Coordinates of C-alpha atoms in Angstrom, one line a residue:
S287 CA 129.7 226.0 55.8
Y288 CA 130.4 225.6 52.0
R289 CA 134.1 225.6 52.7
I290 CA 133.7 223.1 55.6
A291 CA 131.6 220.8 53.3
L292 CA 134.2 221.1 50.5
I293 CA 137.1 220.2 52.9
S294 CA 135.1 217.3 54.3
I295 CA 134.5 215.9 50.7
L296 CA 138.2 216.3 49.9
L297 CA 139.2 214.6 53.1
L298 CA 136.8 211.7 52.4
A299 CA 138.2 211.4 48.8
C300 CA 141.8 211.3 50.2
M301 CA 140.8 208.6 52.7
M302 CA 139.1 206.5 50.0
G303 CA 142.2 206.9 47.8
F304 CA 144.4 205.8 50.7
A305 CA 142.1 202.8 51.3
Q306 CA 142.2 201.9 47.6
G307 CA 146.0 202.1 47.6
C308 CA 146.5 198.6 49.0
L309 CA 144.0 197.0 46.7
D310 CA 145.4 195.0 43.8
P311 CA 144.1 196.3 40.4
L312 CA 142.5 193.0 39.5
L313 CA 140.6 193.0 42.8
S314 CA 139.4 196.6 42.1
Q315 CA 138.1 195.4 38.7
E316 CA 136.4 192.4 40.3
M317 CA 134.7 194.7 43.0
N318 CA 133.4 196.9 40.2
R319 CA 131.7 193.9 38.6
C320 CA 130.2 192.4 41.8
S321 CA 127.1 193.4 43.7
D322 CA 127.3 194.8 47.2
D323 CA 126.3 191.6 49.0
E324 CA 128.5 189.3 46.8
Q325 CA 131.5 187.8 48.5
I326 CA 134.9 187.8 46.8
E327 CA 137.8 185.5 47.7
V328 CA 140.8 187.6 48.6
V329 CA 144.3 187.3 50.0
V330 CA 145.4 189.7 52.7
L331 CA 149.1 190.2 53.0
M332 CA 150.3 191.9 56.2
K333 CA 153.1 194.6 56.2
A334 CA 155.0 193.0 59.1
Q335 CA 157.4 190.3 58.0
Y336 CA 159.9 188.4 60.1
D337 CA 163.4 189.6 59.6
R338 CA 165.0 186.7 57.7
S339 CA 168.6 187.4 58.7
Q340 CA 167.6 187.3 62.4
L341 CA 165.5 184.2 61.8
C342 CA 168.3 182.3 60.0
R343 CA 170.9 183.5 62.6
R344 CA 168.8 182.0 65.4
A345 CA 168.0 178.9 63.4
D346 CA 171.6 178.2 62.8
Y347 CA 172.0 177.2 66.4
Y348 CA 170.0 174.0 65.8
P349 CA 172.2 171.1 64.7
S350 CA 169.7 168.9 63.0
R351 CA 167.4 169.6 60.0
A352 CA 164.3 168.5 62.1
E353 CA 165.2 170.8 64.9
R354 CA 165.8 173.8 62.6
R355 CA 162.5 173.1 60.8
A356 CA 160.5 172.9 64.0
F357 CA 162.1 176.2 65.3
V358 CA 161.3 178.1 62.1
V359 CA 157.7 176.8 62.0
N360 CA 157.1 177.7 65.6
E361 CA 158.7 181.2 65.2
L362 CA 156.8 182.1 62.1
K363 CA 153.5 180.8 63.6
A364 CA 154.0 182.9 66.7
F365 CA 155.0 186.0 64.8
T366 CA 151.9 185.7 62.5
E367 CA 149.6 185.1 65.4
A368 CA 150.9 188.2 67.2
S369 CA 150.9 190.3 64.0
Q370 CA 147.3 189.4 63.1
Y371 CA 145.8 189.5 66.6
D372 CA 144.0 192.8 66.2
L373 CA 143.0 192.0 62.6
K374 CA 141.5 188.7 63.6
R375 CA 139.4 190.4 66.3
V376 CA 138.0 192.7 63.6
L377 CA 137.4 189.8 61.2
S378 CA 135.6 187.9 64.0
E379 CA 133.1 190.8 64.3
M380 CA 132.8 190.9 60.5
E381 CA 132.1 187.2 60.4
R382 CA 129.4 187.7 63.0
Q383 CA 127.8 190.3 60.5
Q384 CA 128.2 187.7 57.7
I385 CA 130.3 190.0 55.5
V386 CA 133.4 187.7 55.6
T387 CA 134.0 184.0 56.0
T388 CA 136.3 182.4 58.5
P389 CA 139.9 183.3 57.5
N390 CA 142.6 180.7 56.6
V391 CA 145.9 181.8 58.0
L392 CA 149.1 181.5 55.9
W393 CA 151.8 181.7 58.6
M394 CA 154.8 181.4 56.3
S395 CA 154.0 184.7 54.6
N396 CA 152.0 186.4 57.3
A397 CA 148.9 186.4 55.2
L398 CA 145.4 185.0 55.2
Y399 CA 142.7 184.3 52.7
L400 CA 138.9 184.5 53.0
K401 CA 135.8 185.7 51.2
A402 CA 134.5 189.2 51.9
T403 CA 132.0 191.7 50.6
K404 CA 133.0 195.0 49.0
T405 CA 132.2 196.9 52.2
A406 CA 134.4 194.5 54.3
I407 CA 137.2 194.8 51.8
L408 CA 137.2 198.6 51.8
D409 CA 137.2 198.5 55.6
L410 CA 140.2 196.2 55.7
A411 CA 141.9 198.4 53.1
S412 CA 141.8 201.4 55.4
R413 CA 144.0 199.6 58.0
N414 CA 147.6 200.6 58.2
D415 CA 148.9 197.1 59.0
I416 CA 147.9 195.6 55.7
A417 CA 150.3 195.7 52.7
I418 CA 148.0 194.5 49.9
I419 CA 144.7 192.9 49.4
S420 CA 144.5 190.8 46.2
L421 CA 142.0 188.7 44.3
N422 CA 142.6 185.0 45.1
Q423 CA 142.1 184.0 41.5
K424 CA 142.2 180.5 40.1
H425 CA 144.6 179.6 37.4
Y426 CA 144.7 176.5 35.1
C427 CA 148.4 175.9 35.2
L428 CA 149.0 172.3 34.0
G429 CA 148.5 173.0 30.2
D430 CA 147.1 170.5 27.8
D431 CA 149.9 168.0 28.0
T432 CA 148.8 164.4 28.0
I433 CA 150.4 161.9 30.3
E434 CA 151.4 158.9 28.3
P435 CA 151.4 155.6 30.1
T436 CA 154.8 153.9 30.3
S437 CA 155.4 150.4 29.0
A438 CA 155.0 147.4 31.2
T439 CA 158.6 146.2 30.6
R440 CA 161.1 145.9 33.5
E441 CA 163.3 148.7 32.2
I442 CA 164.7 151.9 33.8
T443 CA 162.9 154.7 32.0
P444 CA 164.8 157.4 30.1
N445 CA 164.2 160.2 32.6
V446 CA 166.1 158.2 35.2
L447 CA 169.0 157.5 32.9
K448 CA 169.2 161.0 31.6
V449 CA 170.0 162.4 35.0
R450 CA 172.2 159.3 35.7
A451 CA 170.3 158.6 38.9
N452 CA 171.0 154.9 38.4
E453 CA 174.7 155.6 38.8
V454 CA 174.0 157.3 42.1
W455 CA 172.0 154.2 43.3
Q456 CA 175.2 152.2 42.9
L457 CA 176.8 154.5 45.5
G458 CA 174.1 153.5 47.9
Y459 CA 171.9 156.6 47.6
R460 CA 168.3 155.7 46.6
G461 CA 166.4 158.3 48.6
Q462 CA 166.2 156.3 51.8
G463 CA 165.4 158.5 54.9
V464 CA 164.1 161.4 52.8
V465 CA 160.5 162.5 53.0
V466 CA 159.4 164.1 49.6
A467 CA 156.1 165.9 49.4
V468 CA 154.4 165.9 46.0
I469 CA 152.2 169.0 46.0
D470 CA 149.8 168.7 43.0
T471 CA 146.5 167.2 42.0
G472 CA 146.9 164.6 44.8
V473 CA 148.4 161.2 44.5
N474 CA 146.9 157.7 43.9
Y475 CA 148.3 156.3 47.1
E476 CA 147.0 152.8 46.1
H477 CA 149.3 152.6 43.1
V478 CA 151.5 149.5 43.5
D479 CA 154.6 151.5 42.5
L480 CA 154.1 153.9 45.4
A481 CA 152.2 152.0 48.1
D482 CA 155.4 150.5 49.7
H483 CA 156.9 153.8 50.7
L484 CA 154.2 156.2 51.7
W485 CA 154.5 158.7 54.6
D486 CA 152.9 157.4 57.8
G487 CA 150.4 160.1 58.9
G488 CA 149.0 158.1 61.8
N489 CA 145.3 158.2 62.7
E490 CA 145.0 161.9 61.8
F491 CA 146.2 161.5 58.2
P492 CA 145.4 157.9 57.3
H493 CA 145.8 158.6 53.5
H494 CA 149.4 159.7 53.8
G495 CA 148.9 163.4 53.4
Y496 CA 146.3 166.1 53.1
D497 CA 144.0 167.9 50.7
V498 CA 144.4 171.6 51.3
Y499 CA 142.1 172.4 48.4
N500 CA 139.1 170.7 49.9
H501 CA 140.3 170.9 53.5
D502 CA 140.1 167.2 54.2
N503 CA 142.6 164.4 54.9
N504 CA 142.1 162.5 51.6
P505 CA 144.6 163.6 48.9
M506 CA 143.5 161.0 46.3
D507 CA 144.4 162.2 42.8
D508 CA 141.3 163.0 40.7
M509 CA 143.2 164.0 37.6
G510 CA 146.4 161.9 37.2
H511 CA 149.1 164.6 37.1
G512 CA 150.1 164.3 40.7
T513 CA 150.5 160.5 40.5
H514 CA 152.6 160.9 37.4
C515 CA 154.9 163.3 39.2
A516 CA 155.0 161.0 42.3
G517 CA 156.1 158.2 39.9
T518 CA 158.9 160.4 38.7
V519 CA 160.1 160.9 42.2
C520 CA 159.9 157.4 43.6
G521 CA 158.1 154.9 41.4
D522 CA 159.8 151.7 42.2
G523 CA 158.9 149.6 39.2
T524 CA 156.6 147.0 40.9
A525 CA 154.1 147.3 38.1
G526 CA 156.7 147.4 35.3
S527 CA 159.1 150.2 34.3
Q528 CA 161.1 151.9 37.1
T529 CA 160.3 155.6 36.8
G530 CA 161.5 157.1 40.0
V531 CA 164.8 158.8 40.5
A532 CA 164.7 158.0 44.3
P533 CA 162.9 154.7 44.6
E534 CA 163.4 154.4 48.3
A535 CA 162.2 157.9 49.3
T536 CA 159.2 158.3 51.5
L537 CA 156.2 159.9 49.7
M538 CA 154.0 162.5 51.3
C539 CA 150.8 163.3 49.3
V540 CA 149.5 166.9 49.2
K541 CA 146.6 168.0 47.0
C542 CA 146.3 171.7 46.2
L543 CA 144.7 171.7 42.7
D544 CA 141.2 170.8 41.6
E545 CA 140.3 168.0 39.2
Y546 CA 140.9 170.3 36.2
G547 CA 144.3 171.6 37.2
G548 CA 143.0 174.8 38.7
V549 CA 144.9 176.4 41.6
S550 CA 145.3 179.7 43.3
A551 CA 148.5 181.2 44.8
A552 CA 147.0 180.8 48.3
S553 CA 146.3 177.1 47.7
I554 CA 149.9 176.6 46.6
A555 CA 151.2 178.4 49.7
A556 CA 148.9 176.4 51.9
G557 CA 150.1 173.1 50.4
I558 CA 153.7 174.1 50.9
E559 CA 153.0 175.1 54.5
W560 CA 151.3 171.9 55.3
A561 CA 154.1 169.8 53.9
V562 CA 156.8 171.7 55.8
E563 CA 154.9 171.7 59.1
H564 CA 154.4 167.9 58.9
G565 CA 158.0 167.0 58.3
C566 CA 158.9 167.0 54.6
D567 CA 162.6 167.3 53.8
L568 CA 161.9 168.3 50.2
F569 CA 158.9 169.2 48.1
S570 CA 158.2 168.8 44.4
L571 CA 155.9 171.4 42.8
S572 CA 155.4 170.6 39.1
L573 CA 153.2 173.6 38.3
G574 CA 153.3 177.4 38.0
I575 CA 151.1 180.5 37.6
P576 CA 151.4 182.1 34.2
N577 CA 151.2 185.9 34.1
S578 CA 151.1 186.1 37.9
T579 CA 150.4 189.4 39.6
I580 CA 152.8 191.2 41.9
A581 CA 150.6 190.2 44.8
E582 CA 150.8 186.5 43.9
R583 CA 154.5 186.6 43.4
T584 CA 155.0 188.4 46.7
L585 CA 153.0 185.8 48.6
L586 CA 154.8 182.8 47.0
R587 CA 158.2 184.5 47.4
H588 CA 157.7 185.0 51.1
T589 CA 156.5 181.4 51.4
C590 CA 159.5 180.0 49.5
E591 CA 162.0 182.2 51.5
A592 CA 160.6 180.7 54.7
V593 CA 161.0 177.2 53.2
L594 CA 164.8 177.9 52.7
D595 CA 165.0 179.4 56.2
A596 CA 163.6 176.1 57.6
G597 CA 166.3 174.1 55.8
I598 CA 163.9 172.5 53.3
V599 CA 164.6 172.0 49.7
G600 CA 161.9 173.2 47.3
T601 CA 161.9 172.0 43.7
V602 CA 159.7 173.7 41.1
S603 CA 159.3 172.8 37.4
S604 CA 160.6 174.9 34.6
D605 CA 159.6 174.7 30.9
S606 CA 162.6 174.0 28.7

């Protein structure tokens, strides 16, 4: 009986070790700090990922950018739904027990994020279809840079001249027909330099975009950074200086940061997904996560690879 008990203990220890194997180290630390009934916000990344070479090969049959994008979006959504089917049934029961919250699905990376107790996290970690469970931590990624107002003169600002965008305008290319999503702190869609060329979201999205951070359809900027970035994209100079490199582009407004510049990897991924699903041709992401974890980089890499597969251009800032 002693030997049986010892073997049972060893087996239990091995099982616990296996369960802990897919937990990100930062999440393990957070679990050690939290009480048993406290819920922790986590990202669950599935092992199954759509074969990119196969996806691109099939997507290449579609002649237009819109058709390719629609195909990739539908394929990845269907793949994620099938892959997460059993997990979602388990989570539904956990939600009934109030040990997890309703999950938010990230179909570009076959992941989801939710809040869960330690017991629920350990139960999920024992599954063999999950690659990693990580802490969905918030980062403050915009730094302390102040946004200086431009002068009210009717000049073309130096940023436009530096990239010689004005010379491209003379060739007839001013951004017309291109939908650019600015994914940031939101956009002041009432600004006169932007109001003439906002994306039409119809009755469902009357404010020309979406707020994935607060899960509502009003992406009004509550900090200023996103509006500044939108001005760099397509500010047309109605109020004074012409700041936009593509003054006739169509602006889609997506908010994924809080009013202090805080954002998680899951929120960034959700913002990108929303923009791609709703028809952007290009997105601008003027932010980044300093000292990101392997889990965060994996999530965002899968997301950005899917963007490329869909034929969308993603532009991300880089410090010089």
